[in-house]
Amino acid sequence: MATTGISESPPAAPAPPAPAALELRGVTKEFSLRRSRTVTALESVDLTVGHGEFVALLGPSGCGKSTVLRMVAGLEEPTYGEVLVEGGAPAHLVRRHRLGIAFQEHALLPWASAYDNIALPFRVAGRPVDAARVTELLELVGLEGFADARPRQLSGGMRQRVAIARALVLDPEVLLLDEPFGALDAVTRRRMNFELARIWADQRITTLLVTHDVDEAVLLADRVVVLTGRPGTVRHVEEITLPRPRDRALARNAEFHDIVDRLTALLDEGAE
Amino acid sequence: MNGRAPQHGTRALHATGRLLSRYWTVLALVAAWGAWVRTQHLNQIVAPTPAAVFGDVLDNPGAYAPDLGWTLLNAAVGVALGMLLGLAGALLVWTSPVLSGLMTPMALIMRSVPVVAMIPVIARVVGFGTAAVLTITTVVSFFPVFVLAGSGLRAAPAATRDVFTVLAASGLTRLRLLLLPGAVPALLVALRLTAPTAVLAAMLAEYLLGTHGLGQLFARSVTFMDPARAWGTALVATVVSVLCFVGARAAERQGTARFT
Ligand SMILES: Nc1ncnc2c1ncn2[C@@H]1O[C@H](COP(=O)(O)OP(=O)(O)O)[C@@H](O)[C@H]1O
Ligand SMILES: [Mg+2]
């Protein structure tokens, strides 16, 4: 409201581009060890994830994948550089309960039923539990009949489904998954991959998935970011243009195998 | 008649067999006690026979009941206060690393001090009577609860704590929904450890400082040279603390199954 006429409104400048959903700018992360020694986990990593994009962070274990994810979740601070979520600090999104996360360890409450575990984010956020929403998610992850089951009564794959449903229940803007199927056997793991592809197609949430499984990354992602080395650096970014929905027919897709072979070779070189 | 009675008979026999195979040591102990009294021709004042002792307890339950009730009340109130204060202490330590550095080593030292050594000190501070007895049972239960509740509060897996952090859980919410339920198994272990000890500590304190209770009954029986009553008191105390242990263990099993 310029009443004096001194300040002039800028000439119709192009609107600034909407911030990316996730952005890492020149991020380096050092951990301090005992006796003032430090270890560098990540070295000048740049990474951008667009809205509604599914990005897989692929790399051998120890290259800093989890560290990236933990920084995006606000669980760690970068030593140098900047981590932005929706243009702001991760803490902003966390405070508004807009971030969903699931780990390799299901991290469910052992004394609570599947229903109560999925309802947990409502209770932590101090909101009344939306029973319809919880039931909807139980259905989405295919566990309608297991609402009252406690984690120990569920199989490993079912527990991870509950954990993913819990991450989704508050309808987050960003979903973070750290090797969610890392503890499952190969067959269950692949089955869960297709489950997640289906769930994601239904929700289209901005997702960052950390994995060391090449097939899993290619099968799920719009883009695969390959991280190698110690300290970890971005070695390659692969756009995955395979058609969706991606289902078991992918196993017969030559392009799929092509990409998998290429990325596997990259990881192999990175390990030298 | 209809083939059922024999079945019942076999089942009862089986049950008896199981009981015998599990608790034969107890029977052997009682038998050895009887044999010892008989072969040594001990005076009844020195050592009464098992029959005399069991007989006294079974024939005069009224003589034991009020004191037993009093002792159980002392023990129960002591355990309850000890659990409450122990948990409160563990929570204080949880909120402040400074307090933790101060209290934890002290608790570990105090835990290894035997009750008998504490009694004169406590008597000096709070005097004789019920207050002293309650203080002792409380102190005896406090330290195991404090230590176990402390580790119970830290038992939540790192990944679950991270989930709470990403959900922006307040300290109080984290405590209520994650840490306290997670500490229940540890608290039940503490209960199993303290319940039988508290009964014996209550008796010991009553014997030395009290006015009522099994400890006093024992003291009176010794003074009035009623060995069957004195030994009967010991027998009742033993049975009761074993029952406390069995009860607490059952609670622990139930709770562990529910909370893990
Ligand atoms: N809290 C920590 N303290 C010290 N070093 C850490 C910590 N977290 C991770 N690191 C180190 O950082 C490197 C990357 O770890 P991480 O991100 O877990 O790798 P990844 O998930 O790819 O297996 C490893 O060398 C690991 O030892
Ligand atoms: Mg990892």
PDB file of C-alpha atoms in Angstrom, chain A residues 70 73 75 94-95 97 99-101 103 105 107-112 120-121 123-125 150 152 166 170, chain B residues 158-170 173 176-179 181-183 256-260:
ATOM      1  CA  ARG A  70      17.739 -37.836   7.770  1.00  0.00           C
ATOM      2  CA  ALA A  73      13.599 -35.081   7.770  1.00  0.00           C
ATOM      3  CA  LEU A  75      16.924 -35.399  12.057  1.00  0.00           C
ATOM      4  CA  VAL A  94       7.794 -31.264  10.602  1.00  0.00           C
ATOM      5  CA  ARG A  95       6.069 -28.779  12.887  1.00  0.00           C
ATOM      6  CA  HIS A  97       3.058 -32.740  10.635  1.00  0.00           C
ATOM      7  CA  LEU A  99       6.251 -35.199   6.587  1.00  0.00           C
ATOM      8  CA  GLY A 100       5.769 -38.966   6.471  1.00  0.00           C
ATOM      9  CA  ILE A 101       8.645 -41.317   7.172  1.00  0.00           C
ATOM     10  CA  PHE A 103      12.450 -46.981   8.008  1.00  0.00           C
ATOM     11  CA  GLU A 105      12.971 -51.166  11.099  1.00  0.00           C
ATOM     12  CA  ALA A 107       9.358 -48.842  14.301  1.00  0.00           C
ATOM     13  CA  LEU A 108       5.792 -49.761  15.226  1.00  0.00           C
ATOM     14  CA  LEU A 109       4.595 -49.666  18.827  1.00  0.00           C
ATOM     15  CA  PRO A 110       4.591 -53.335  19.875  1.00  0.00           C
ATOM     16  CA  TRP A 111       1.738 -52.850  22.355  1.00  0.00           C
ATOM     17  CA  ALA A 112      -0.592 -51.182  19.853  1.00  0.00           C
ATOM     18  CA  LEU A 120      -0.618 -42.704  16.089  1.00  0.00           C
ATOM     19  CA  PRO A 121       0.211 -39.561  14.046  1.00  0.00           C
ATOM     20  CA  ARG A 123      -2.624 -38.680  18.573  1.00  0.00           C
ATOM     21  CA  VAL A 124       0.894 -37.254  18.473  1.00  0.00           C
ATOM     22  CA  ALA A 125      -0.379 -34.222  16.581  1.00  0.00           C
ATOM     23  CA  ARG A 150      -0.475 -56.444  17.056  1.00  0.00           C
ATOM     24  CA  ARG A 152       4.177 -59.430  16.512  1.00  0.00           C
ATOM     25  CA  ARG A 166       1.255 -44.676   9.280  1.00  0.00           C
ATOM     26  CA  LEU A 170      -1.855 -37.416   7.749  1.00  0.00           C
TER      27      LEU A 170
ATOM     28  CA  ALA B 158      16.133 -45.349  17.823  1.00  0.00           C
ATOM     29  CA  ALA B 159      13.938 -45.674  14.729  1.00  0.00           C
ATOM     30  CA  THR B 160      10.742 -45.316  16.787  1.00  0.00           C
ATOM     31  CA  ARG B 161      12.136 -42.248  18.523  1.00  0.00           C
ATOM     32  CA  ASP B 162      12.975 -40.810  15.104  1.00  0.00           C
ATOM     33  CA  VAL B 163       9.387 -41.373  13.966  1.00  0.00           C
ATOM     34  CA  PHE B 164       8.187 -39.400  17.007  1.00  0.00           C
ATOM     35  CA  THR B 165      10.678 -36.629  16.240  1.00  0.00           C
ATOM     36  CA  VAL B 166       9.480 -36.375  12.642  1.00  0.00           C
ATOM     37  CA  LEU B 167       5.908 -36.245  13.964  1.00  0.00           C
ATOM     38  CA  ALA B 168       6.995 -33.246  16.081  1.00  0.00           C
ATOM     39  CA  ALA B 169       6.010 -35.001  19.312  1.00  0.00           C
ATOM     40  CA  SER B 170       6.313 -32.900  22.460  1.00  0.00           C
ATOM     41  CA  THR B 173       3.501 -36.844  24.264  1.00  0.00           C
ATOM     42  CA  ARG B 176       2.934 -40.824  27.364  1.00  0.00           C
ATOM     43  CA  LEU B 177       2.723 -42.650  24.048  1.00  0.00           C
ATOM     44  CA  LEU B 178       6.197 -44.167  23.724  1.00  0.00           C
ATOM     45  CA  LEU B 179       8.501 -44.103  26.733  1.00  0.00           C
ATOM     46  CA  PRO B 181       4.436 -47.916  27.845  1.00  0.00           C
ATOM     47  CA  GLY B 182       7.905 -49.029  26.752  1.00  0.00           C
ATOM     48  CA  ALA B 183       9.060 -49.019  30.377  1.00  0.00           C
ATOM     49  CA  THR B 256       5.738 -58.592  28.882  1.00  0.00           C
ATOM     50  CA  ALA B 257       3.483 -60.438  26.472  1.00  0.00           C
ATOM     51  CA  ARG B 258       1.249 -57.389  26.272  1.00  0.00           C
ATOM     52  CA  PHE B 259       3.928 -54.736  25.880  1.00  0.00           C
ATOM     53  CA  THR B 260       6.586 -56.306  23.633  1.00  0.00           C
TER      54      THR B 260
END
